Structures are given as C-alpha cells and as structure tokens.
PDB file of C-alpha atoms in Angstrom:
ATOM      1  CA  MET A   1      -0.037   0.142   0.034  1.00  0.00           C
ATOM      2  CA  SER A   2       1.422   3.277  -1.082  1.00  0.00           C
ATOM      3  CA  LEU A   3       2.108   6.204   1.264  1.00  0.00           C
ATOM      4  CA  ASN A   4      -0.345   8.197  -0.773  1.00  0.00           C
ATOM      5  CA  ARG A   5      -3.080   5.925   0.383  1.00  0.00           C
ATOM      6  CA  ILE A   6      -2.675   5.531   4.086  1.00  0.00           C
ATOM      7  CA  ALA A   7      -0.975   8.879   4.629  1.00  0.00           C
ATOM      8  CA  PRO A   8      -4.263  10.726   5.449  1.00  0.00           C
ATOM      9  CA  ALA A   9      -5.329   8.359   7.764  1.00  0.00           C
ATOM     10  CA  VAL A  10      -2.130   8.059   9.678  1.00  0.00           C
ATOM     11  CA  PHE A  11      -2.321  11.557   9.757  1.00  0.00           C
ATOM     12  CA  VAL A  12      -5.569  11.878  11.361  1.00  0.00           C
ATOM     13  CA  LEU A  13      -4.764   9.370  13.748  1.00  0.00           C
ATOM     14  CA  LEU A  14      -1.108  10.809  14.866  1.00  0.00           C
ATOM     15  CA  TRP A  15      -2.839  14.458  14.848  1.00  0.00           C
ATOM     16  CA  SER A  16      -5.607  13.725  17.252  1.00  0.00           C
ATOM     17  CA  THR A  17      -3.593  12.634  19.767  1.00  0.00           C
ATOM     18  CA  GLY A  18      -2.534  15.745  20.224  1.00  0.00           C
ATOM     19  CA  TRP A  19      -5.766  16.782  22.152  1.00  0.00           C
ATOM     20  CA  VAL A  20      -5.527  13.863  24.208  1.00  0.00           C
ATOM     21  CA  VAL A  21      -1.876  14.900  25.214  1.00  0.00           C
ATOM     22  CA  ALA A  22      -3.280  18.201  25.842  1.00  0.00           C
ATOM     23  CA  LYS A  23      -5.651  17.122  28.630  1.00  0.00           C
ATOM     24  CA  TYR A  24      -2.603  15.420  30.473  1.00  0.00           C
ATOM     25  CA  ALA A  25      -0.236  18.497  29.845  1.00  0.00           C
ATOM     26  CA  ALA A  26      -2.401  21.188  30.927  1.00  0.00           C
ATOM     27  CA  THR A  27      -1.889  19.891  34.091  1.00  0.00           C
ATOM     28  CA  LEU A  28       1.458  19.166  34.356  1.00  0.00           C
ATOM     29  CA  SER A  29       3.221  22.563  32.824  1.00  0.00           C
ATOM     30  CA  GLU A  30       1.972  26.004  31.480  1.00  0.00           C
ATOM     31  CA  PRO A  31       1.271  25.898  28.031  1.00  0.00           C
ATOM     32  CA  PHE A  32       3.780  28.106  26.665  1.00  0.00           C
ATOM     33  CA  THR A  33       6.509  26.347  28.738  1.00  0.00           C
ATOM     34  CA  PHE A  34       5.336  23.130  27.542  1.00  0.00           C
ATOM     35  CA  LEU A  35       5.322  23.569  23.670  1.00  0.00           C
ATOM     36  CA  ALA A  36       8.755  25.539  23.855  1.00  0.00           C
ATOM     37  CA  VAL A  37      10.506  22.477  25.351  1.00  0.00           C
ATOM     38  CA  ARG A  38       8.330  20.230  22.679  1.00  0.00           C
ATOM     39  CA  TYR A  39       9.824  22.603  20.115  1.00  0.00           C
ATOM     40  CA  ALA A  40      13.555  22.670  21.429  1.00  0.00           C
ATOM     41  CA  LEU A  41      13.429  18.827  21.307  1.00  0.00           C
ATOM     42  CA  SER A  42      11.801  18.790  17.905  1.00  0.00           C
ATOM     43  CA  THR A  43      14.189  21.015  16.555  1.00  0.00           C
ATOM     44  CA  LEU A  44      17.311  18.708  17.943  1.00  0.00           C
ATOM     45  CA  ALA A  45      15.462  15.745  16.588  1.00  0.00           C
ATOM     46  CA  PHE A  46      14.786  16.570  12.931  1.00  0.00           C
ATOM     47  CA  LEU A  47      18.449  18.310  12.854  1.00  0.00           C
ATOM     48  CA  SER A  48      19.989  14.877  14.046  1.00  0.00           C
ATOM     49  CA  LEU A  49      17.791  12.758  11.180  1.00  0.00           C
ATOM     50  CA  CYS A  50      18.726  15.340   8.627  1.00  0.00           C
ATOM     51  CA  LEU A  51      22.858  14.881   9.575  1.00  0.00           C
ATOM     52  CA  ALA A  52      22.109  11.305   9.840  1.00  0.00           C
ATOM     53  CA  MET A  53      20.393  11.216   6.579  1.00  0.00           C
ATOM     54  CA  ARG A  54      22.816  13.835   4.847  1.00  0.00           C
ATOM     55  CA  ALA A  55      19.611  15.831   3.823  1.00  0.00           C
ATOM     56  CA  VAL A  56      20.464  18.778   1.309  1.00  0.00           C
ATOM     57  CA  TRP A  57      20.083  21.772   3.282  1.00  0.00           C
ATOM     58  CA  PRO A  58      18.039  24.555   1.554  1.00  0.00           C
ATOM     59  CA  GLY A  59      19.197  28.333   0.218  1.00  0.00           C
ATOM     60  CA  ARG A  60      19.163  31.089   2.388  1.00  0.00           C
ATOM     61  CA  ALA A  61      16.047  32.668   1.087  1.00  0.00           C
ATOM     62  CA  VAL A  62      14.299  29.194   1.093  1.00  0.00           C
ATOM     63  CA  ALA A  63      15.518  28.944   4.981  1.00  0.00           C
ATOM     64  CA  PHE A  64      14.120  32.098   5.755  1.00  0.00           C
ATOM     65  CA  LYS A  65      10.481  31.184   4.443  1.00  0.00           C
ATOM     66  CA  ALA A  66      10.782  28.089   6.257  1.00  0.00           C
ATOM     67  CA  ILE A  67      11.139  29.378   9.566  1.00  0.00           C
ATOM     68  CA  TYR A  68       8.629  32.397   8.665  1.00  0.00           C
ATOM     69  CA  SER A  69       6.317  29.501   7.946  1.00  0.00           C
ATOM     70  CA  GLY A  70       6.868  27.937  10.914  1.00  0.00           C
ATOM     71  CA  MET A  71       6.105  30.868  13.063  1.00  0.00           C
ATOM     72  CA  PHE A  72       2.216  30.595  11.805  1.00  0.00           C
ATOM     73  CA  LEU A  73       2.002  26.989  11.376  1.00  0.00           C
ATOM     74  CA  HIS A  74       3.328  26.073  15.241  1.00  0.00           C
ATOM     75  CA  GLY A  75       4.001  29.104  17.029  1.00  0.00           C
ATOM     76  CA  PHE A  76       1.233  31.374  16.695  1.00  0.00           C
ATOM     77  CA  TYR A  77      -1.036  28.726  16.150  1.00  0.00           C
ATOM     78  CA  LEU A  78      -0.564  26.504  19.045  1.00  0.00           C
ATOM     79  CA  GLY A  79       0.763  29.184  21.171  1.00  0.00           C
ATOM     80  CA  GLY A  80      -2.705  30.528  20.707  1.00  0.00           C
ATOM     81  CA  LEU A  81      -5.007  27.664  20.740  1.00  0.00           C
ATOM     82  CA  TRP A  82      -3.131  26.404  24.150  1.00  0.00           C
ATOM     83  CA  TRP A  83      -3.450  29.639  25.634  1.00  0.00           C
ATOM     84  CA  ALA A  84      -6.927  30.068  24.895  1.00  0.00           C
ATOM     85  CA  ILE A  85      -8.093  26.916  26.432  1.00  0.00           C
ATOM     86  CA  ALA A  86      -6.032  27.675  29.224  1.00  0.00           C
ATOM     87  CA  ASN A  87      -8.118  30.438  29.596  1.00  0.00           C
ATOM     88  CA  GLY A  88     -11.446  29.426  29.535  1.00  0.00           C
ATOM     89  CA  VAL A  89     -12.605  28.811  26.001  1.00  0.00           C
ATOM     90  CA  PRO A  90     -14.326  25.990  26.085  1.00  0.00           C
ATOM     91  CA  ALA A  91     -13.387  22.928  24.557  1.00  0.00           C
ATOM     92  CA  GLY A  92     -16.521  22.484  21.846  1.00  0.00           C
ATOM     93  CA  VAL A  93     -16.564  26.207  21.051  1.00  0.00           C
ATOM     94  CA  SER A  94     -12.338  26.212  20.692  1.00  0.00           C
ATOM     95  CA  GLY A  95     -13.373  23.155  18.598  1.00  0.00           C
ATOM     96  CA  ILE A  96     -15.924  24.812  15.865  1.00  0.00           C
ATOM     97  CA  ILE A  97     -13.399  27.490  15.711  1.00  0.00           C
ATOM     98  CA  ALA A  98     -10.872  25.093  14.569  1.00  0.00           C
ATOM     99  CA  ALA A  99     -13.141  23.312  12.224  1.00  0.00           C
ATOM    100  CA  MET A 100     -13.536  27.088  10.425  1.00  0.00           C
ATOM    101  CA  GLN A 101      -9.887  26.515   9.151  1.00  0.00           C
ATOM    102  CA  PRO A 102     -10.844  24.237   5.872  1.00  0.00           C
ATOM    103  CA  LEU A 103     -13.473  27.043   4.934  1.00  0.00           C
ATOM    104  CA  LEU A 104     -11.116  29.813   5.602  1.00  0.00           C
ATOM    105  CA  THR A 105      -8.045  27.955   3.712  1.00  0.00           C
ATOM    106  CA  ALA A 106     -10.590  26.888   0.937  1.00  0.00           C
ATOM    107  CA  MET A 107     -11.809  30.593   0.507  1.00  0.00           C
ATOM    108  CA  ALA A 108      -8.210  31.890   0.460  1.00  0.00           C
ATOM    109  CA  ALA A 109      -6.657  29.545  -1.422  1.00  0.00           C
ATOM    110  CA  PRO A 110      -7.803  30.939  -4.886  1.00  0.00           C
ATOM    111  CA  LEU A 111      -6.123  34.374  -3.907  1.00  0.00           C
ATOM    112  CA  LEU A 112      -3.226  33.328  -2.769  1.00  0.00           C
ATOM    113  CA  VAL A 113      -1.979  29.824  -4.621  1.00  0.00           C
ATOM    114  CA  GLY A 114      -4.269  29.951  -7.419  1.00  0.00           C
ATOM    115  CA  GLU A 115      -6.725  26.649  -6.513  1.00  0.00           C
ATOM    116  CA  ARG A 116     -10.060  26.560  -8.017  1.00  0.00           C
ATOM    117  CA  LEU A 117     -12.613  24.214  -6.205  1.00  0.00           C
ATOM    118  CA  GLN A 118     -15.486  22.415  -7.754  1.00  0.00           C
ATOM    119  CA  GLY A 119     -19.307  22.922  -6.660  1.00  0.00           C
ATOM    120  CA  VAL A 120     -19.058  19.559  -4.966  1.00  0.00           C
ATOM    121  CA  GLN A 121     -15.894  20.106  -2.962  1.00  0.00           C
ATOM    122  CA  ARG A 122     -17.616  23.490  -1.729  1.00  0.00           C
ATOM    123  CA  LEU A 123     -20.384  21.411  -0.630  1.00  0.00           C
ATOM    124  CA  GLY A 124     -17.970  19.046   1.313  1.00  0.00           C
ATOM    125  CA  LEU A 125     -16.428  22.011   3.073  1.00  0.00           C
ATOM    126  CA  LEU A 126     -19.623  23.034   4.439  1.00  0.00           C
ATOM    127  CA  LEU A 127     -20.934  19.703   5.051  1.00  0.00           C
ATOM    128  CA  GLY A 128     -17.845  19.507   7.479  1.00  0.00           C
ATOM    129  CA  PHE A 129     -18.441  22.546   9.505  1.00  0.00           C
ATOM    130  CA  LEU A 130     -22.149  21.371   9.821  1.00  0.00           C
ATOM    131  CA  GLY A 131     -21.100  17.946  10.629  1.00  0.00           C
ATOM    132  CA  ILE A 132     -18.524  19.486  13.795  1.00  0.00           C
ATOM    133  CA  ALA A 133     -21.495  21.974  14.822  1.00  0.00           C
ATOM    134  CA  ILE A 134     -23.429  19.051  15.205  1.00  0.00           C
ATOM    135  CA  ALA A 135     -21.137  16.813  17.253  1.00  0.00           C
ATOM    136  CA  VAL A 136     -20.093  19.420  19.560  1.00  0.00           C
ATOM    137  CA  SER A 137     -23.750  20.944  20.381  1.00  0.00           C
ATOM    138  CA  PRO A 138     -24.118  19.259  23.382  1.00  0.00           C
ATOM    139  CA  LYS A 139     -21.091  21.356  24.624  1.00  0.00           C
ATOM    140  CA  LEU A 140     -22.271  24.538  23.461  1.00  0.00           C
ATOM    141  CA  LEU A 141     -25.662  23.864  25.601  1.00  0.00           C
ATOM    142  CA  ASP A 142     -23.408  23.296  28.411  1.00  0.00           C
ATOM    143  CA  PRO A 143     -23.905  26.124  31.302  1.00  0.00           C
ATOM    144  CA  ALA A 144     -20.200  26.507  31.672  1.00  0.00           C
ATOM    145  CA  THR A 145     -20.196  28.140  28.002  1.00  0.00           C
ATOM    146  CA  ALA A 146     -22.312  30.911  29.638  1.00  0.00           C
ATOM    147  CA  ASP A 147     -19.233  32.902  30.552  1.00  0.00           C
ATOM    148  CA  LEU A 148     -18.216  33.618  26.780  1.00  0.00           C
ATOM    149  CA  ALA A 149     -19.090  37.084  27.169  1.00  0.00           C
ATOM    150  CA  HIS A 150     -16.049  37.613  29.736  1.00  0.00           C
ATOM    151  CA  ALA A 151     -14.099  35.557  27.677  1.00  0.00           C
ATOM    152  CA  ALA A 152     -13.528  38.349  24.442  1.00  0.00           C
ATOM    153  CA  VAL A 153      -9.811  38.197  24.401  1.00  0.00           C
ATOM    154  CA  PRO A 154      -8.988  34.357  24.690  1.00  0.00           C
ATOM    155  CA  LEU A 155     -11.967  33.647  21.977  1.00  0.00           C
ATOM    156  CA  SER A 156      -9.843  36.412  19.675  1.00  0.00           C
ATOM    157  CA  ILE A 157      -6.909  34.609  20.313  1.00  0.00           C
ATOM    158  CA  ASN A 158      -7.898  31.440  19.294  1.00  0.00           C
ATOM    159  CA  LEU A 159      -9.604  33.019  16.382  1.00  0.00           C
ATOM    160  CA  ILE A 160      -6.309  34.549  15.404  1.00  0.00           C
ATOM    161  CA  ALA A 161      -4.402  30.858  15.973  1.00  0.00           C
ATOM    162  CA  MET A 162      -6.971  29.284  13.596  1.00  0.00           C
ATOM    163  CA  CYS A 163      -6.218  32.500  10.789  1.00  0.00           C
ATOM    164  CA  SER A 164      -2.272  31.873  11.518  1.00  0.00           C
ATOM    165  CA  VAL A 165      -2.236  27.930  10.597  1.00  0.00           C
ATOM    166  CA  SER A 166      -4.475  28.582   7.642  1.00  0.00           C
ATOM    167  CA  TYR A 167      -2.154  31.578   6.461  1.00  0.00           C
ATOM    168  CA  GLY A 168       1.009  28.944   7.364  1.00  0.00           C
ATOM    169  CA  THR A 169      -0.559  26.254   4.892  1.00  0.00           C
ATOM    170  CA  LEU A 170      -1.048  28.591   2.144  1.00  0.00           C
ATOM    171  CA  TYR A 171       2.220  29.994   2.543  1.00  0.00           C
ATOM    172  CA  GLN A 172       3.793  26.682   2.932  1.00  0.00           C
ATOM    173  CA  LYS A 173       1.684  25.401  -0.337  1.00  0.00           C
ATOM    174  CA  LYS A 174       2.878  28.685  -2.209  1.00  0.00           C
ATOM    175  CA  HIS A 175       6.882  28.972  -1.413  1.00  0.00           C
ATOM    176  CA  LEU A 176       8.111  25.601  -0.363  1.00  0.00           C
ATOM    177  CA  GLN A 177       7.126  23.070  -2.736  1.00  0.00           C
ATOM    178  CA  THR A 178      10.471  22.173  -3.538  1.00  0.00           C
ATOM    179  CA  GLY A 179      13.709  21.008  -1.387  1.00  0.00           C
ATOM    180  CA  ASN A 180      13.885  18.422   1.340  1.00  0.00           C
ATOM    181  CA  LEU A 181      11.125  18.461   3.770  1.00  0.00           C
ATOM    182  CA  LEU A 182      13.193  17.544   6.821  1.00  0.00           C
ATOM    183  CA  PRO A 183      15.615  20.417   7.191  1.00  0.00           C
ATOM    184  CA  ILE A 184      12.147  22.438   6.113  1.00  0.00           C
ATOM    185  CA  ALA A 185      10.745  21.070   9.085  1.00  0.00           C
ATOM    186  CA  GLN A 186      13.246  21.373  11.211  1.00  0.00           C
ATOM    187  CA  LEU A 187      13.916  25.162  10.229  1.00  0.00           C
ATOM    188  CA  GLN A 188       9.813  25.783  10.650  1.00  0.00           C
ATOM    189  CA  TYR A 189      10.817  24.650  14.699  1.00  0.00           C
ATOM    190  CA  ILE A 190      13.311  27.728  15.066  1.00  0.00           C
ATOM    191  CA  GLY A 191      10.666  29.851  13.885  1.00  0.00           C
ATOM    192  CA  ALA A 192       8.264  28.187  16.294  1.00  0.00           C
ATOM    193  CA  LEU A 193      10.753  28.742  18.871  1.00  0.00           C
ATOM    194  CA  ILE A 194      11.089  32.189  17.922  1.00  0.00           C
ATOM    195  CA  VAL A 195       7.716  32.815  19.111  1.00  0.00           C
ATOM    196  CA  THR A 196       6.975  30.840  21.759  1.00  0.00           C
ATOM    197  CA  VAL A 197      10.006  31.315  23.928  1.00  0.00           C
ATOM    198  CA  PRO A 198       9.371  35.164  24.362  1.00  0.00           C
ATOM    199  CA  LEU A 199       6.188  34.397  25.132  1.00  0.00           C
ATOM    200  CA  MET A 200       7.363  31.869  27.890  1.00  0.00           C
ATOM    201  CA  LEU A 201       9.684  34.387  29.203  1.00  0.00           C
ATOM    202  CA  THR A 202       7.078  37.094  29.555  1.00  0.00           C
ATOM    203  CA  PHE A 203       4.110  35.549  30.815  1.00  0.00           C
ATOM    204  CA  GLU A 204       5.004  31.915  32.367  1.00  0.00           C
ATOM    205  CA  ASP A 205       7.052  30.916  35.450  1.00  0.00           C
ATOM    206  CA  MET A 206       8.589  28.270  33.411  1.00  0.00           C
ATOM    207  CA  HIS A 207       6.621  25.624  35.835  1.00  0.00           C
ATOM    208  CA  PHE A 208       7.012  22.115  34.262  1.00  0.00           C
ATOM    209  CA  ASP A 209       6.283  19.203  36.359  1.00  0.00           C
ATOM    210  CA  GLY A 210       9.018  16.188  35.449  1.00  0.00           C
ATOM    211  CA  SER A 211       6.634  13.246  36.390  1.00  0.00           C
ATOM    212  CA  ALA A 212       6.815  10.333  34.258  1.00  0.00           C
ATOM    213  CA  GLN A 213       2.983  11.548  33.067  1.00  0.00           C
ATOM    214  CA  ALA A 214       4.769  14.835  31.915  1.00  0.00           C
ATOM    215  CA  LEU A 215       7.712  13.431  30.234  1.00  0.00           C
ATOM    216  CA  ALA A 216       5.655  10.567  28.440  1.00  0.00           C
ATOM    217  CA  ALA A 217       3.161  13.636  27.192  1.00  0.00           C
ATOM    218  CA  LEU A 218       6.428  15.422  26.020  1.00  0.00           C
ATOM    219  CA  ILE A 219       8.016  12.280  24.137  1.00  0.00           C
ATOM    220  CA  TRP A 220       4.620  11.533  22.311  1.00  0.00           C
ATOM    221  CA  SER A 221       4.747  15.361  21.622  1.00  0.00           C
ATOM    222  CA  VAL A 222       7.920  15.083  20.160  1.00  0.00           C
ATOM    223  CA  PHE A 223       8.052  11.833  18.298  1.00  0.00           C
ATOM    224  CA  GLY A 224       4.661  11.085  17.521  1.00  0.00           C
ATOM    225  CA  LEU A 225       3.286  14.701  17.023  1.00  0.00           C
ATOM    226  CA  SER A 226       6.012  16.915  15.612  1.00  0.00           C
ATOM    227  CA  MET A 227       7.972  14.354  14.161  1.00  0.00           C
ATOM    228  CA  GLY A 228       5.199  12.242  12.717  1.00  0.00           C
ATOM    229  CA  GLY A 229       2.316  14.051  12.554  1.00  0.00           C
ATOM    230  CA  VAL A 230       3.633  17.503  11.256  1.00  0.00           C
ATOM    231  CA  GLY A 231       5.999  15.414   8.794  1.00  0.00           C
ATOM    232  CA  LEU A 232       2.716  13.688   7.377  1.00  0.00           C
ATOM    233  CA  LEU A 233       0.711  17.435   7.407  1.00  0.00           C
ATOM    234  CA  LEU A 234       3.824  18.585   5.049  1.00  0.00           C
ATOM    235  CA  TYR A 235       3.628  15.951   2.844  1.00  0.00           C
ATOM    236  CA  LEU A 236      -0.104  16.119   2.382  1.00  0.00           C
ATOM    237  CA  ILE A 237       0.306  19.864   1.339  1.00  0.00           C
ATOM    238  CA  ARG A 238       2.855  19.219  -1.137  1.00  0.00           C
ATOM    239  CA  ARG A 239       1.230  16.311  -2.688  1.00  0.00           C
ATOM    240  CA  GLY A 240      -2.348  17.549  -2.909  1.00  0.00           C
ATOM    241  CA  GLN A 241      -4.688  20.791  -2.947  1.00  0.00           C
ATOM    242  CA  VAL A 242      -4.016  22.595   0.461  1.00  0.00           C
ATOM    243  CA  SER A 243      -7.416  22.940   0.932  1.00  0.00           C
ATOM    244  CA  ARG A 244      -8.030  19.259   0.580  1.00  0.00           C
ATOM    245  CA  ALA A 245      -5.512  18.800   3.015  1.00  0.00           C
ATOM    246  CA  ALA A 246      -6.980  20.995   5.401  1.00  0.00           C
ATOM    247  CA  SER A 247     -10.396  19.323   5.254  1.00  0.00           C
ATOM    248  CA  LEU A 248      -9.101  16.217   7.375  1.00  0.00           C
ATOM    249  CA  ILE A 249      -8.872  18.746  10.559  1.00  0.00           C
ATOM    250  CA  TYR A 250     -12.738  17.958   9.951  1.00  0.00           C
ATOM    251  CA  LEU A 251     -12.194  14.564  11.099  1.00  0.00           C
ATOM    252  CA  MET A 252     -10.262  15.351  14.324  1.00  0.00           C
ATOM    253  CA  PRO A 253     -12.770  15.874  16.702  1.00  0.00           C
ATOM    254  CA  PRO A 254     -14.980  12.779  15.873  1.00  0.00           C
ATOM    255  CA  THR A 255     -11.794  10.876  16.553  1.00  0.00           C
ATOM    256  CA  VAL A 256     -10.654  12.797  19.648  1.00  0.00           C
ATOM    257  CA  ALA A 257     -14.096  11.668  20.587  1.00  0.00           C
ATOM    258  CA  LEU A 258     -13.270   8.058  20.030  1.00  0.00           C
ATOM    259  CA  GLU A 259     -10.057   8.381  21.645  1.00  0.00           C
ATOM    260  CA  ALA A 260     -11.304   9.766  24.975  1.00  0.00           C
ATOM    261  CA  TYR A 261     -14.361   7.261  25.202  1.00  0.00           C
ATOM    262  CA  ILE A 262     -11.461   4.748  25.269  1.00  0.00           C
ATOM    263  CA  ALA A 263      -8.942   6.263  27.494  1.00  0.00           C
ATOM    264  CA  PHE A 264     -11.172   8.299  29.669  1.00  0.00           C
ATOM    265  CA  GLY A 265     -14.725   6.718  29.637  1.00  0.00           C
ATOM    266  CA  GLU A 266     -16.560   9.885  27.948  1.00  0.00           C
ATOM    267  CA  PRO A 267     -19.677   9.100  26.663  1.00  0.00           C
ATOM    268  CA  LEU A 268     -20.577   9.154  22.534  1.00  0.00           C
ATOM    269  CA  THR A 269     -23.721  11.005  22.114  1.00  0.00           C
ATOM    270  CA  LEU A 270     -26.098  10.966  19.450  1.00  0.00           C
ATOM    271  CA  PRO A 271     -25.284  14.168  18.046  1.00  0.00           C
ATOM    272  CA  LEU A 272     -21.610  13.107  17.876  1.00  0.00           C
ATOM    273  CA  ILE A 273     -22.244  10.141  16.321  1.00  0.00           C
ATOM    274  CA  LEU A 274     -24.612  12.011  13.711  1.00  0.00           C
ATOM    275  CA  GLY A 275     -22.080  14.784  13.308  1.00  0.00           C
ATOM    276  CA  THR A 276     -19.300  12.051  12.351  1.00  0.00           C
ATOM    277  CA  ILE A 277     -21.323  10.649   9.584  1.00  0.00           C
ATOM    278  CA  VAL A 278     -21.761  14.227   8.291  1.00  0.00           C
ATOM    279  CA  VAL A 279     -17.964  15.025   8.755  1.00  0.00           C
ATOM    280  CA  VAL A 280     -17.083  11.922   6.981  1.00  0.00           C
ATOM    281  CA  THR A 281     -19.619  12.735   4.230  1.00  0.00           C
ATOM    282  CA  GLY A 282     -17.902  16.218   3.708  1.00  0.00           C
ATOM    283  CA  VAL A 283     -14.548  15.019   3.971  1.00  0.00           C
ATOM    284  CA  TYR A 284     -14.905  12.614   0.686  1.00  0.00           C
ATOM    285  CA  LEU A 285     -16.756  15.210  -1.321  1.00  0.00           C
ATOM    286  CA  THR A 286     -13.785  17.563  -0.651  1.00  0.00           C
ATOM    287  CA  ASN A 287     -11.441  14.963  -1.729  1.00  0.00           C
ATOM    288  CA  LYS A 288     -13.214  13.503  -4.517  1.00  0.00           C
ATOM    289  CA  PRO A 289     -10.964  13.698  -7.579  1.00  0.00           C
ATOM    290  CA  ALA A 290     -11.724  16.356  -9.902  1.00  0.00           C
ATOM    291  CA  ARG A 291     -13.573  15.068 -13.011  1.00  0.00           C
ATOM    292  CA  VAL A 292     -11.558  15.305 -16.252  1.00  0.00           C
ATOM    293  CA  ALA A 293     -13.952  15.854 -19.209  1.00  0.00           C
ATOM    294  CA  PRO A 294     -13.796  13.506 -22.030  1.00  0.00           C
ATOM    295  CA  LEU A 295     -11.469  14.287 -25.032  1.00  0.00           C
ATOM    296  CA  ARG A 296     -14.768  15.445 -27.253  1.00  0.00           C
ATOM    297  CA  GLU A 297     -15.933  18.072 -24.715  1.00  0.00           C
ATOM    298  CA  GLN A 298     -12.364  19.829 -24.438  1.00  0.00           C
ATOM    299  CA  LEU A 299     -12.270  20.134 -28.091  1.00  0.00           C
ATOM    300  CA  GLN A 300     -15.653  21.492 -28.236  1.00  0.00           C
TER     301      GLN A 300
END
C-alpha cells in the first residue's frame, strides 16, 4: 500500500492524539513552557535526522521562508490555541473555531495559491463544518459556556490562532514546494521557538512537572506529533491541494471523541455520531478527484 493512500488516515490518527496529550499536559505544565520544550527537542530531533540522512539543506532564501512559515504553522497556532483553552475557552467552542480552518483555507486558496474548487468540493467543506457543529452541540449547551461574554480576549486569540495556521498552510504550499522536507521541518521549529520563547519568558514562571506522565506526554508530542504528524502534514500539503489537506482537520474532533471514550470513558452522544457521519461525507466530497472532461468535450 503506497504512502499516498495511507498518509491521510495515519495523519488523522497521529494528529488527533494531540488533544488527548493536551488534556494531560495542561495540569502538568504551563502552555508556552511545554510548547517551548517540545519545539526545542523537535528541532534537535529533526537536526539529528537530517545529519544522519545527509539531507541537502536549502539556500538562505528558502531557509528564511521555512522559519517564517513555522512561526505561523506552529508558534502562533498552537501557542494561541493552548493559551485560549487555558484561559477559559470551552473545548467545544474551540473545536468549532478550529473547524473553520478548512473553510478559510478554501476561500483564501484562489487568491494566494491559485487553487479552484469545484462545486462538490465547496459542498463538502460546508458539510464538514455542519457536522462539527452537530457533534459539539451538547457542549455548547453546557452551562460552562455561559461565561463566554467574559472571554472575549481568549476567543479572539483562538480565532487568530486558526487564521495563523490557515495562512501558514497556504504559505507553505506557495513558497516551499521544493527542497528536502526534513530541513524545512527543522527550520520551521526554529520559527516556532522565535514566537514561543518570548511568550514563555514574559507571561509564565516556566513551570514543568518532571513526572513520568509529563515526560511521556512530552516524548509523544515530539516524536508522534512534531515529527510524525507534522511530517505527514507537510507531505500532504506538497502532494495535493491545501484545501483538501486542510479538510482532514474536520475528522479530528470525532476521532478525539472516540479516543477519549477509550481512554477516559467519556460518552459517545447521538449528536456526536450523527455529526461524524456528516463530517466523513464532507471530507469525502472535498477529497473527491476532479472530473476530467472527455476529449470530445475538451475540443468543443
């Protein structure tokens, strides 16, 4: 089975575990501190892999572009997301904001990278967002969401984080389509550190619990997420349309819900099941291959 066939499924499984890891890490470390340590170790891990495989390093111009894209793909995105959740944004609301990313990516793609979506792909993107809304609707009705009016700043930061990863994805597609992905990924984590370290030094006490649970969460974040998940994301962006790669984000909340059911015993609700069906349908339509007109039609 080729990597092209299995990469989307493996990416979804790897990336979805980040939400489970975050649930553990939130009580073991401050968000910017955890992310700074993760990015530093990820930088060293990718550097070691590049040296071991004798990867060809990009020129100065491409290197700066890789660092710049990493500031948005990792630094602003995860930093904003983790900070917002730590400061009162409910997970369900954050999930809906994150689910808007494929729509924003699809809308911006024609302007930034010249992609054109067919009508069925647009329908798939809309179905994906509708499915996410159905899946998290019970959380939106939870009394804990009643204080949203007092969380304007965290909500705004969460929204900015979503816009950041959308911009970073499109920038990656437009400017980093050539070159070895390993050095590019390593340089992107340097960009993430440029964003995260000042935030850590300014707003946090740099608390990190050195327990076995914290270390396990950190190890998986580095090797499972930063290397495995992000490596596959960069591969998917390079191999296909960015809007199709971004549509896989729709599968994250349902996948996380299933993992949370297995790991923590959290219930699988009817809205979640129905929403998952709608989400999968939307992702299928968005990733459906474009129809190629017969030669007779092309000549007419």
